[in-house]
mmCIF file of C-alpha atoms in Angstrom:
data_model
loop_
_atom_site.group_PDB
_atom_site.id
_atom_site.type_symbol
_atom_site.label_atom_id
_atom_site.label_comp_id
_atom_site.label_asym_id
_atom_site.label_seq_id
_atom_site.Cartn_x
_atom_site.Cartn_y
_atom_site.Cartn_z
ATOM 1 C CA MET G 17 -66.873 21.727 6.567
ATOM 2 C CA LEU G 18 -67.626 18.883 4.161
ATOM 3 C CA ALA G 19 -67.254 21.374 1.312
ATOM 4 C CA LEU G 20 -64.002 22.743 2.768
ATOM 5 C CA VAL G 21 -62.528 19.248 3.031
ATOM 6 C CA MET G 22 -63.569 18.648 -0.574
ATOM 7 C CA LEU G 23 -61.997 21.956 -1.640
ATOM 8 C CA ILE G 24 -58.620 21.037 -0.167
ATOM 9 C CA ASN G 25 -58.764 17.533 -1.626
ATOM 10 C CA ARG G 26 -59.705 18.708 -5.123
ATOM 11 C CA ALA G 27 -57.220 21.589 -5.132
ATOM 12 C CA GLY G 28 -54.672 18.831 -5.634
ATOM 13 C CA SER G 29 -56.616 17.357 -8.566
ATOM 14 C CA MET G 30 -53.866 17.858 -11.089
ATOM 15 C CA VAL G 31 -53.241 14.255 -12.092
ATOM 16 C CA LEU G 32 -56.312 13.133 -14.046
ATOM 17 C CA PRO G 33 -56.572 15.980 -16.626
ATOM 18 C CA PHE G 34 -52.877 15.625 -17.444
ATOM 19 C CA LEU G 35 -52.551 11.832 -17.407
ATOM 20 C CA GLY G 36 -53.218 11.607 -21.136
ATOM 21 C CA VAL G 37 -50.651 14.306 -21.912
ATOM 22 C CA TYR G 38 -48.224 12.759 -19.395
ATOM 23 C CA MET G 39 -48.391 9.372 -21.124
ATOM 24 C CA THR G 40 -48.201 10.638 -24.708
ATOM 25 C CA ALA G 41 -45.689 13.478 -24.279
ATOM 26 C CA HIS G 42 -43.523 12.287 -21.362
ATOM 27 C CA LEU G 43 -43.662 8.476 -21.475
ATOM 28 C CA HIS G 44 -44.191 8.404 -25.273
ATOM 29 C CA PHE G 45 -47.102 5.956 -25.208
ATOM 30 C CA SER G 46 -49.386 5.837 -28.250
ATOM 31 C CA ILE G 47 -52.727 7.653 -28.103
ATOM 32 C CA GLU G 48 -54.650 4.361 -28.226
ATOM 33 C CA ASN G 49 -52.571 2.727 -25.461
ATOM 34 C CA SER G 50 -52.938 5.872 -23.340
ATOM 35 C CA GLY G 51 -56.693 5.531 -23.723
ATOM 36 C CA ILE G 52 -56.553 1.905 -22.597
ATOM 37 C CA ILE G 53 -54.534 2.852 -19.501
ATOM 38 C CA LEU G 54 -56.963 5.667 -18.677
ATOM 39 C CA SER G 55 -59.730 3.072 -18.861
ATOM 40 C CA PHE G 56 -58.141 1.346 -15.861
ATOM 41 C CA PHE G 57 -58.952 4.473 -13.866
ATOM 42 C CA GLY G 58 -62.561 3.849 -14.869
ATOM 43 C CA ILE G 59 -62.404 0.191 -13.838
ATOM 44 C CA GLY G 60 -61.083 1.279 -10.454
ATOM 45 C CA SER G 61 -63.855 3.884 -10.218
ATOM 46 C CA VAL G 62 -66.508 1.218 -10.790
ATOM 47 C CA LEU G 63 -65.016 -1.099 -8.175
ATOM 48 C CA GLY G 64 -64.464 1.795 -5.768
ATOM 49 C CA SER G 65 -68.016 3.106 -6.153
ATOM 50 C CA TRP G 66 -69.474 -0.360 -5.591
ATOM 51 C CA LEU G 67 -67.199 -1.009 -2.618
ATOM 52 C CA GLY G 68 -67.799 2.459 -1.161
ATOM 53 C CA GLY G 69 -71.568 2.112 -1.385
ATOM 54 C CA LEU G 70 -71.446 -1.377 0.162
ATOM 55 C CA ILE G 71 -69.239 -0.591 3.144
ATOM 56 C CA THR G 72 -70.771 2.844 3.782
ATOM 57 C CA ASP G 73 -74.086 1.210 4.711
ATOM 58 C CA LYS G 74 -72.186 -1.202 6.995
ATOM 59 C CA ILE G 75 -69.451 0.825 8.741
ATOM 60 C CA GLY G 76 -70.614 4.385 8.128
ATOM 61 C CA GLU G 77 -69.549 7.241 5.879
ATOM 62 C CA TYR G 78 -67.027 8.630 8.417
ATOM 63 C CA ARG G 79 -64.709 5.613 8.376
ATOM 64 C CA VAL G 80 -64.938 5.194 4.608
ATOM 65 C CA GLN G 81 -64.020 8.813 3.886
ATOM 66 C CA SER G 82 -61.184 8.828 6.429
ATOM 67 C CA LEU G 83 -59.599 5.633 5.098
ATOM 68 C CA SER G 84 -60.006 6.683 1.466
ATOM 69 C CA LEU G 85 -58.260 10.029 1.964
ATOM 70 C CA LEU G 86 -55.371 8.705 4.042
ATOM 71 C CA LEU G 87 -54.689 5.606 1.931
ATOM 72 C CA SER G 88 -54.617 7.743 -1.226
ATOM 73 C CA VAL G 89 -51.517 9.584 -0.013
ATOM 74 C CA PRO G 90 -48.872 6.848 -0.495
ATOM 75 C CA LEU G 91 -50.552 5.622 -3.686
ATOM 76 C CA PHE G 92 -50.263 9.033 -5.377
ATOM 77 C CA CYS G 93 -46.575 9.142 -4.421
ATOM 78 C CA MET G 94 -45.975 5.740 -6.029
ATOM 79 C CA ILE G 95 -47.397 6.570 -9.491
ATOM 80 C CA PRO G 96 -44.193 8.216 -10.898
ATOM 81 C CA LEU G 97 -42.238 5.046 -10.067
ATOM 82 C CA PHE G 98 -44.090 3.066 -12.752
ATOM 83 C CA LYS G 99 -42.841 3.747 -16.278
ATOM 84 C CA THR G 100 -44.238 0.751 -18.228
ATOM 85 C CA GLU G 101 -47.760 0.516 -19.603
ATOM 86 C CA VAL G 102 -48.643 -2.532 -17.477
ATOM 87 C CA GLY G 103 -47.142 -1.036 -14.315
ATOM 88 C CA LEU G 104 -48.836 2.341 -14.750
ATOM 89 C CA ALA G 105 -52.191 0.706 -15.485
ATOM 90 C CA SER G 106 -51.868 -1.408 -12.311
ATOM 91 C CA ILE G 107 -51.056 1.456 -9.927
ATOM 92 C CA ILE G 108 -53.768 3.656 -11.471
ATOM 93 C CA LEU G 109 -56.285 0.839 -10.951
ATOM 94 C CA ILE G 110 -55.381 0.460 -7.258
ATOM 95 C CA GLN G 111 -55.283 4.205 -6.612
ATOM 96 C CA SER G 112 -58.640 4.677 -8.326
ATOM 97 C CA ILE G 113 -60.334 1.949 -6.258
ATOM 98 C CA VAL G 114 -59.145 3.547 -3.018
ATOM 99 C CA SER G 115 -59.941 7.155 -3.940
ATOM 100 C CA GLU G 116 -63.354 6.433 -5.486
ATOM 101 C CA THR G 117 -64.730 4.735 -2.353
ATOM 102 C CA PHE G 118 -64.850 8.324 -1.077
ATOM 103 C CA ARG G 119 -67.635 9.445 -3.434
ATOM 104 C CA PRO G 120 -70.699 7.442 -2.268
ATOM 105 C CA ALA G 121 -69.673 7.971 1.371
ATOM 106 C CA ASN G 122 -69.385 11.711 0.782
ATOM 107 C CA SER G 123 -72.805 11.804 -0.911
ATOM 108 C CA VAL G 124 -74.363 10.017 2.071
ATOM 109 C CA ALA G 125 -72.707 12.522 4.422
ATOM 110 C CA ILE G 126 -74.308 15.375 2.466
ATOM 111 C CA THR G 127 -77.780 13.836 2.799
ATOM 112 C CA LYS G 128 -77.039 13.296 6.500
ATOM 113 C CA TYR G 129 -76.126 16.900 7.313
ATOM 114 C CA ALA G 130 -78.338 18.804 4.829
ATOM 115 C CA LYS G 131 -81.966 19.726 5.428
ATOM 116 C CA PRO G 132 -84.361 17.946 3.017
ATOM 117 C CA GLU G 133 -85.451 21.208 1.360
ATOM 118 C CA ASN G 134 -81.819 22.211 0.758
ATOM 119 C CA ILE G 135 -80.457 18.939 -0.577
ATOM 120 C CA THR G 136 -79.815 20.087 -4.169
ATOM 121 C CA ARG G 137 -78.125 23.264 -2.948
ATOM 122 C CA ALA G 138 -76.085 21.163 -0.527
ATOM 123 C CA PHE G 139 -74.855 19.010 -3.412
ATOM 124 C CA SER G 140 -74.217 22.215 -5.363
ATOM 125 C CA LEU G 141 -72.188 23.701 -2.510
ATOM 126 C CA ASN G 142 -70.075 20.568 -2.439
ATOM 127 C CA ARG G 143 -69.675 20.723 -6.210
ATOM 128 C CA MET G 144 -68.678 24.384 -5.940
ATOM 129 C CA ALA G 145 -65.875 23.260 -3.656
ATOM 130 C CA VAL G 146 -64.911 20.566 -6.179
ATOM 131 C CA ASN G 147 -64.828 23.075 -9.012
ATOM 132 C CA LEU G 148 -63.018 25.776 -7.063
ATOM 133 C CA GLY G 149 -60.411 23.161 -6.265
ATOM 134 C CA PHE G 150 -60.475 22.062 -9.884
ATOM 135 C CA SER G 151 -59.900 25.642 -11.032
ATOM 136 C CA ILE G 152 -56.804 25.845 -8.817
ATOM 137 C CA GLY G 153 -55.440 22.341 -9.438
ATOM 138 C CA PRO G 154 -55.179 22.123 -13.242
ATOM 139 C CA ALA G 155 -54.024 25.740 -13.599
ATOM 140 C CA LEU G 156 -51.211 25.031 -11.150
ATOM 141 C CA GLY G 157 -50.745 21.588 -12.682
ATOM 142 C CA GLY G 158 -50.133 23.071 -16.103
ATOM 143 C CA ILE G 159 -47.326 25.204 -14.676
ATOM 144 C CA LEU G 160 -45.818 22.415 -12.578
ATOM 145 C CA SER G 161 -45.986 19.816 -15.359
ATOM 146 C CA ALA G 162 -43.874 22.091 -17.548
ATOM 147 C CA ILE G 163 -41.175 21.795 -14.849
ATOM 148 C CA SER G 164 -41.675 18.188 -13.734
ATOM 149 C CA TYR G 165 -44.633 15.795 -13.918
ATOM 150 C CA GLU G 166 -43.658 14.352 -10.525
ATOM 151 C CA PHE G 167 -44.924 17.560 -8.891
ATOM 152 C CA LEU G 168 -48.446 16.644 -10.004
ATOM 153 C CA PHE G 169 -48.503 13.375 -8.098
ATOM 154 C CA PHE G 170 -46.844 14.708 -4.940
ATOM 155 C CA SER G 171 -49.182 17.727 -4.843
ATOM 156 C CA ASN G 172 -52.182 15.419 -5.124
ATOM 157 C CA ALA G 173 -50.816 13.348 -2.229
ATOM 158 C CA LEU G 174 -50.301 16.435 -0.057
ATOM 159 C CA ALA G 175 -53.836 17.683 -0.713
ATOM 160 C CA ALA G 176 -55.328 14.261 0.169
ATOM 161 C CA LEU G 177 -53.338 14.225 3.430
ATOM 162 C CA LEU G 178 -54.472 17.710 4.467
ATOM 163 C CA ALA G 179 -58.094 16.914 3.599
ATOM 164 C CA GLY G 180 -57.967 13.647 5.560
ATOM 165 C CA LEU G 181 -56.523 15.256 8.680
ATOM 166 C CA MET G 182 -59.058 18.098 8.589
ATOM 167 C CA TYR G 183 -61.967 15.694 8.089
ATOM 168 C CA ILE G 184 -60.918 13.481 11.018
ATOM 169 C CA ARG G 185 -60.320 16.507 13.265
ATOM 170 C CA PHE G 186 -63.747 18.053 12.648
ATOM 171 C CA PHE G 187 -66.049 15.058 12.183
ATOM 172 C CA GLY G 188 -64.493 12.539 14.592
ATOM 173 C CA LYS G 189 -66.448 13.708 17.649
ATOM 174 C CA ARG G 190 -69.658 14.270 15.665
ATOM 175 C CA ASN G 191 -69.504 10.743 14.282
ATOM 176 C CA LYS G 192 -69.164 9.282 17.799
ATOM 177 C CA GLN G 193 -72.208 11.242 18.975
ATOM 178 C CA ALA G 194 -74.264 10.044 15.996
ATOM 179 C CA SER G 195 -73.214 6.420 16.559
ATOM 180 C CA LEU G 196 -74.731 6.467 20.067
ATOM 181 C CA LYS G 197 -78.227 6.652 18.603
ATOM 182 C CA PRO G 198 -79.930 3.202 18.543
ATOM 183 C CA LYS G 199 -80.489 1.540 15.187
ATOM 184 C CA LYS G 200 -83.151 -0.989 14.231
ATOM 185 C CA VAL G 201 -80.972 -3.418 12.316
ATOM 186 C CA LYS G 202 -83.698 -5.811 11.174
ATOM 187 C CA GLU G 203 -85.852 -2.957 9.922
ATOM 188 C CA ALA G 204 -82.908 -1.436 8.058
ATOM 189 C CA ILE G 205 -82.141 -4.761 6.352
ATOM 190 C CA ALA G 206 -85.770 -5.160 5.328
ATOM 191 C CA VAL G 207 -85.907 -1.683 3.803
ATOM 192 C CA LYS G 208 -82.628 -2.281 1.977
ATOM 193 C CA LYS G 209 -83.903 -5.513 0.436
ATOM 194 C CA GLU G 210 -87.165 -3.891 -0.600
ATOM 195 C CA ASN G 211 -85.452 -0.959 -2.298
ATOM 196 C CA SER G 212 -82.243 -2.522 -3.599
ATOM 197 C CA PRO G 213 -80.925 -0.365 -6.482
ATOM 198 C CA TYR G 214 -79.719 -3.485 -8.282
ATOM 199 C CA ARG G 215 -83.340 -4.693 -8.630
ATOM 200 C CA ASP G 216 -84.860 -1.257 -9.209
ATOM 201 C CA ARG G 217 -85.485 -1.361 -12.979
ATOM 202 C CA LYS G 218 -86.539 2.249 -13.285
ATOM 203 C CA PHE G 219 -83.446 3.426 -11.432
ATOM 204 C CA LEU G 220 -81.219 1.117 -13.494
ATOM 205 C CA LEU G 221 -82.570 2.678 -16.694
ATOM 206 C CA TYR G 222 -81.982 6.151 -15.251
ATOM 207 C CA SER G 223 -78.435 5.136 -14.274
ATOM 208 C CA PHE G 224 -77.868 3.894 -17.838
ATOM 209 C CA PHE G 225 -78.656 7.365 -19.173
ATOM 210 C CA CYS G 226 -76.365 8.840 -16.496
ATOM 211 C CA MET G 227 -73.599 6.590 -17.826
ATOM 212 C CA LEU G 228 -74.200 7.705 -21.416
ATOM 213 C CA PHE G 229 -74.135 11.355 -20.371
ATOM 214 C CA SER G 230 -70.914 10.786 -18.453
ATOM 215 C CA ILE G 231 -69.335 9.166 -21.518
ATOM 216 C CA CYS G 232 -69.935 12.413 -23.388
ATOM 217 C CA PHE G 233 -69.024 14.763 -20.562
ATOM 218 C CA PHE G 234 -65.873 13.038 -19.271
ATOM 219 C CA GLN G 235 -64.036 13.594 -22.508
ATOM 220 C CA LEU G 236 -63.054 16.721 -20.612
ATOM 221 C CA PHE G 237 -60.554 14.545 -18.714
ATOM 222 C CA SER G 238 -59.199 12.451 -21.586
ATOM 223 C CA THR G 239 -59.635 13.231 -25.279
ATOM 224 C CA LEU G 240 -60.303 16.973 -24.894
ATOM 225 C CA THR G 241 -56.899 17.711 -23.365
ATOM 226 C CA ILE G 242 -55.199 15.658 -26.107
ATOM 227 C CA PHE G 243 -57.244 17.635 -28.695
ATOM 228 C CA TYR G 244 -56.088 20.890 -27.092
ATOM 229 C CA LYS G 245 -52.463 19.729 -27.284
ATOM 230 C CA ASP G 246 -52.301 18.036 -30.707
ATOM 231 C CA THR G 247 -54.948 19.820 -32.809
ATOM 232 C CA ALA G 248 -55.447 23.249 -31.225
ATOM 233 C CA HIS G 249 -51.696 23.388 -30.418
ATOM 234 C CA LEU G 250 -52.129 24.819 -26.935
ATOM 235 C CA SER G 251 -49.259 24.745 -24.468
ATOM 236 C CA GLN G 252 -49.606 22.797 -21.213
ATOM 237 C CA GLN G 253 -49.918 26.080 -19.316
ATOM 238 C CA ASN G 254 -52.782 27.252 -21.565
ATOM 239 C CA ILE G 255 -54.534 23.877 -21.206
ATOM 240 C CA GLY G 256 -54.319 24.333 -17.458
ATOM 241 C CA TYR G 257 -55.699 27.866 -17.719
ATOM 242 C CA ILE G 258 -58.750 26.760 -19.740
ATOM 243 C CA LEU G 259 -59.486 23.941 -17.291
ATOM 244 C CA GLY G 260 -58.984 26.368 -14.421
ATOM 245 C CA TYR G 261 -61.372 28.815 -16.102
ATOM 246 C CA SER G 262 -64.033 26.098 -16.223
ATOM 247 C CA GLY G 263 -63.788 25.450 -12.499
ATOM 248 C CA PHE G 264 -63.772 29.160 -11.638
ATOM 249 C CA LEU G 265 -66.808 29.812 -13.865
ATOM 250 C CA ILE G 266 -68.803 27.053 -12.157
ATOM 251 C CA VAL G 267 -67.945 28.503 -8.741
ATOM 252 C CA LEU G 268 -69.313 31.882 -9.883
ATOM 253 C CA LEU G 269 -72.469 30.589 -11.559
ATOM 254 C CA GLU G 270 -73.527 27.332 -9.934
ATOM 255 C CA MET G 271 -75.580 28.418 -6.921
ATOM 256 C CA GLY G 272 -77.430 31.061 -8.944
ATOM 257 C CA PHE G 273 -78.125 28.736 -11.866
ATOM 258 C CA VAL G 274 -79.252 25.940 -9.542
ATOM 259 C CA GLN G 275 -81.720 28.319 -7.872
ATOM 260 C CA ILE G 276 -83.020 29.375 -11.295
ATOM 261 C CA ALA G 277 -83.578 25.726 -12.205
ATOM 262 C CA GLU G 278 -85.273 24.973 -8.870
ATOM 263 C CA LYS G 279 -87.577 27.975 -9.287
ATOM 264 C CA TYR G 280 -88.526 27.769 -12.964
ATOM 265 C CA PHE G 281 -87.771 24.223 -14.223
ATOM 266 C CA ASN G 282 -88.732 20.712 -13.190
ATOM 267 C CA LEU G 283 -86.048 18.039 -12.776
ATOM 268 C CA ALA G 284 -86.652 16.432 -16.168
ATOM 269 C CA PHE G 285 -86.380 19.700 -18.115
ATOM 270 C CA THR G 286 -83.295 20.744 -16.131
ATOM 271 C CA LEU G 287 -81.369 17.607 -17.122
ATOM 272 C CA PHE G 288 -82.727 17.846 -20.680
ATOM 273 C CA LEU G 289 -81.409 21.388 -21.077
ATOM 274 C CA GLY G 290 -78.084 20.687 -19.356
ATOM 275 C CA THR G 291 -77.405 17.638 -21.547
ATOM 276 C CA ILE G 292 -78.245 19.549 -24.747
ATOM 277 C CA LEU G 293 -75.802 22.329 -23.818
ATOM 278 C CA CYS G 294 -73.021 19.808 -23.156
ATOM 279 C CA GLY G 295 -73.617 18.250 -26.567
ATOM 280 C CA ILE G 296 -73.488 21.639 -28.307
ATOM 281 C CA SER G 297 -70.253 22.535 -26.508
ATOM 282 C CA TYR G 298 -68.480 19.510 -27.986
ATOM 283 C CA ALA G 299 -70.124 19.571 -31.424
ATOM 284 C CA MET G 300 -69.003 23.144 -32.128
ATOM 285 C CA LEU G 301 -65.351 22.046 -31.846
ATOM 286 C CA ALA G 302 -65.779 20.112 -35.108
ATOM 287 C CA PHE G 303 -66.123 23.390 -37.019
ATOM 288 C CA ASP G 304 -63.592 25.683 -35.364
ATOM 289 C CA TYR G 305 -60.969 25.564 -32.624
ATOM 290 C CA SER G 306 -59.812 29.149 -32.344
ATOM 291 C CA ILE G 307 -59.188 30.332 -28.789
ATOM 292 C CA LEU G 308 -62.528 32.212 -28.754
ATOM 293 C CA THR G 309 -64.411 29.063 -29.803
ATOM 294 C CA LEU G 310 -62.595 27.013 -27.166
ATOM 295 C CA ILE G 311 -63.658 29.485 -24.458
ATOM 296 C CA VAL G 312 -67.299 29.621 -25.654
ATOM 297 C CA SER G 313 -67.366 25.813 -25.845
ATOM 298 C CA MET G 314 -66.030 25.487 -22.301
ATOM 299 C CA THR G 315 -68.557 28.067 -21.061
ATOM 300 C CA LEU G 316 -71.485 26.085 -22.515
ATOM 301 C CA LEU G 317 -70.028 22.869 -21.086
ATOM 302 C CA CYS G 318 -69.892 24.466 -17.617
ATOM 303 C CA ILE G 319 -73.517 25.644 -17.749
ATOM 304 C CA GLY G 320 -74.619 22.226 -18.982
ATOM 305 C CA GLU G 321 -72.682 20.593 -16.153
ATOM 306 C CA ILE G 322 -74.360 22.865 -13.583
ATOM 307 C CA TRP G 323 -77.811 21.827 -14.777
ATOM 308 C CA THR G 324 -76.978 18.132 -14.856
ATOM 309 C CA LEU G 325 -74.534 16.724 -12.288
ATOM 310 C CA PRO G 326 -75.908 18.089 -8.964
ATOM 311 C CA PHE G 327 -79.464 17.188 -9.972
ATOM 312 C CA MET G 328 -78.396 13.656 -10.874
ATOM 313 C CA SER G 329 -77.418 13.230 -7.201
ATOM 314 C CA THR G 330 -80.677 14.802 -6.017
ATOM 315 C CA ILE G 331 -82.739 12.394 -8.130
ATOM 316 C CA THR G 332 -80.750 9.466 -6.721
ATOM 317 C CA ALA G 333 -81.396 10.664 -3.154
ATOM 318 C CA LEU G 334 -85.137 11.056 -3.873
ATOM 319 C CA ARG G 335 -85.365 7.529 -5.252
ATOM 320 C CA SER G 336 -83.483 5.882 -2.362
ATOM 321 C CA GLY G 337 -84.834 4.861 1.043
ATOM 322 C CA GLU G 338 -83.703 5.996 4.472
ATOM 323 C CA ASN G 339 -81.357 3.074 5.144
ATOM 324 C CA ASN G 340 -79.866 2.352 1.737
ATOM 325 C CA LYS G 341 -78.674 5.709 0.463
ATOM 326 C CA GLY G 342 -75.116 4.375 0.321
ATOM 327 C CA ALA G 343 -76.165 1.552 -2.013
ATOM 328 C CA TYR G 344 -78.102 3.928 -4.282
ATOM 329 C CA MET G 345 -75.300 6.502 -4.342
ATOM 330 C CA GLY G 346 -72.861 3.678 -5.015
ATOM 331 C CA MET G 347 -74.978 2.389 -7.907
ATOM 332 C CA ASN G 348 -75.189 5.856 -9.427
ATOM 333 C CA GLY G 349 -71.454 6.217 -8.868
ATOM 334 C CA ILE G 350 -70.891 2.947 -10.740
ATOM 335 C CA SER G 351 -72.848 4.263 -13.728
ATOM 336 C CA VAL G 352 -70.652 7.365 -13.796
ATOM 337 C CA ALA G 353 -67.484 5.359 -13.191
ATOM 338 C CA LEU G 354 -68.257 3.032 -16.115
ATOM 339 C CA ALA G 355 -67.857 6.088 -18.316
ATOM 340 C CA PHE G 356 -64.257 6.397 -17.127
ATOM 341 C CA ILE G 357 -63.663 2.918 -18.598
ATOM 342 C CA ILE G 358 -65.462 3.516 -21.876
ATOM 343 C CA THR G 359 -64.695 7.183 -22.621
ATOM 344 C CA PRO G 360 -60.876 7.164 -22.825
ATOM 345 C CA TYR G 361 -60.662 4.057 -25.017
ATOM 346 C CA VAL G 362 -63.609 4.795 -27.329
ATOM 347 C CA GLY G 363 -62.770 8.495 -27.493
ATOM 348 C CA THR G 364 -59.092 8.055 -28.333
ATOM 349 C CA MET G 365 -59.837 5.207 -30.760
ATOM 350 C CA THR G 366 -62.481 7.286 -32.583
ATOM 351 C CA ALA G 367 -60.135 10.276 -32.743
ATOM 352 C CA ASP G 368 -57.311 8.055 -33.998
ATOM 353 C CA LYS G 369 -59.385 6.287 -36.681
ATOM 354 C CA LEU G 370 -61.914 8.940 -37.766
ATOM 355 C CA GLY G 371 -60.434 12.194 -36.485
ATOM 356 C CA PHE G 372 -61.503 14.608 -33.759
ATOM 357 C CA ASN G 373 -64.162 16.282 -35.947
ATOM 358 C CA ALA G 374 -66.091 13.000 -36.220
ATOM 359 C CA LEU G 375 -65.721 12.431 -32.468
ATOM 360 C CA TRP G 376 -67.239 15.820 -31.580
ATOM 361 C CA ILE G 377 -70.165 15.459 -34.016
ATOM 362 C CA ILE G 378 -70.968 11.949 -32.730
ATOM 363 C CA THR G 379 -70.830 13.277 -29.160
ATOM 364 C CA GLY G 380 -73.310 16.047 -29.992
ATOM 365 C CA ILE G 381 -75.776 13.643 -31.625
ATOM 366 C CA LEU G 382 -75.521 11.191 -28.712
ATOM 367 C CA ALA G 383 -76.178 14.006 -26.218
ATOM 368 C CA ILE G 384 -79.468 14.876 -27.955
ATOM 369 C CA GLY G 385 -80.656 11.272 -27.577
ATOM 370 C CA ILE G 386 -79.630 11.208 -23.909
ATOM 371 C CA ALA G 387 -81.476 14.482 -23.235
ATOM 372 C CA VAL G 388 -84.706 13.018 -24.629
ATOM 373 C CA GLY G 389 -84.179 9.891 -22.512
ATOM 374 C CA PHE G 390 -83.792 11.953 -19.328
ATOM 375 C CA TYR G 391 -86.917 13.962 -20.156
ATOM 376 C CA PHE G 392 -89.153 10.880 -20.191
ATOM 377 C CA VAL G 393 -87.434 8.563 -17.688
ATOM 378 C CA ILE G 394 -87.208 10.965 -14.706
ATOM 379 C CA PRO G 395 -90.980 11.699 -14.365
ATOM 380 C CA TRP G 396 -91.715 8.004 -14.857
ATOM 381 C CA MET G 397 -89.277 7.067 -12.096
ATOM 382 C CA LEU G 398 -90.108 9.745 -9.511
ATOM 383 C CA LYS G 399 -93.823 10.223 -10.316
ATOM 384 C CA LYS G 400 -95.192 12.754 -7.806
ATOM 385 C CA ARG G 401 -91.886 13.296 -5.995
#
């Protein structure tokens, strides 16, 4: 049911991949200014991840998820009303803070309902729902944006409303039953202080590498779509189809590829391999951008994503304690959200000053360094776990 709620919510995820195109093609903002505005989504993601992790440990993941979904509805509807750069940046910041509090709470809910031996597959199931929704959303978004960009924002609002109502309907009674169990408050506070992620140096270093990986990967949501539009000369519909293909491919492959990794690889090698594949997928765009190359690149990016993102959450859960999972998930969410600040601005600025070819080669080289970092940091942090 958590995955189904996520599927409905993410099926409306049409806004983010098309925000860059919306600002440059519809509002006629410059590429650099569009990157700055997209960075405000990242700022909101950082604040939302921190806030979500903080309040999840205090009021529970049920209330955080419910409020995040329902409050997102009016905010999505308000975005088309803002036509200036300052106004659009402000509403995107607020909307991002509210929507991103959902992530650490949702991660805690997964660890709550999944069996310990199935935790990676539970995260993968949830990610399958995200990607199935993401395969529907952008494909439909590409069609709708050709008619009117306002449809993107209203569709996102409708999906958030449906997801919120379904979540409350199914988990309301279960949350009340769980809240009846006694809690040892003093013991929980002691454990949280002992294992605070903000003082956990090994975990902070790991989160730093997660941020660097996310900077490379999240070009999918900013510079890559602009590259498709301006350099590869794809239509908005075809951009939507390629993004939809990526989500559909992950739905088909993820559970099988995760089981392969669990059976044959350790965690460090899994993230090493996944990061390398993501780097290759971007670097190859510097040499050719025919439709076949674009599809092969997206395929490699999907496989790399499968062997990286769900295991990043698993490693975070393994490092955390019993009573501070929200704080650890929030900290890891902050590291990922920081990439949303850095990636759009640095990516668009690099593309504007040096060209897209330089951007893709730099991304590939950076990914190799990150892969090596993961390979050595993860065993050092988890030891015998």
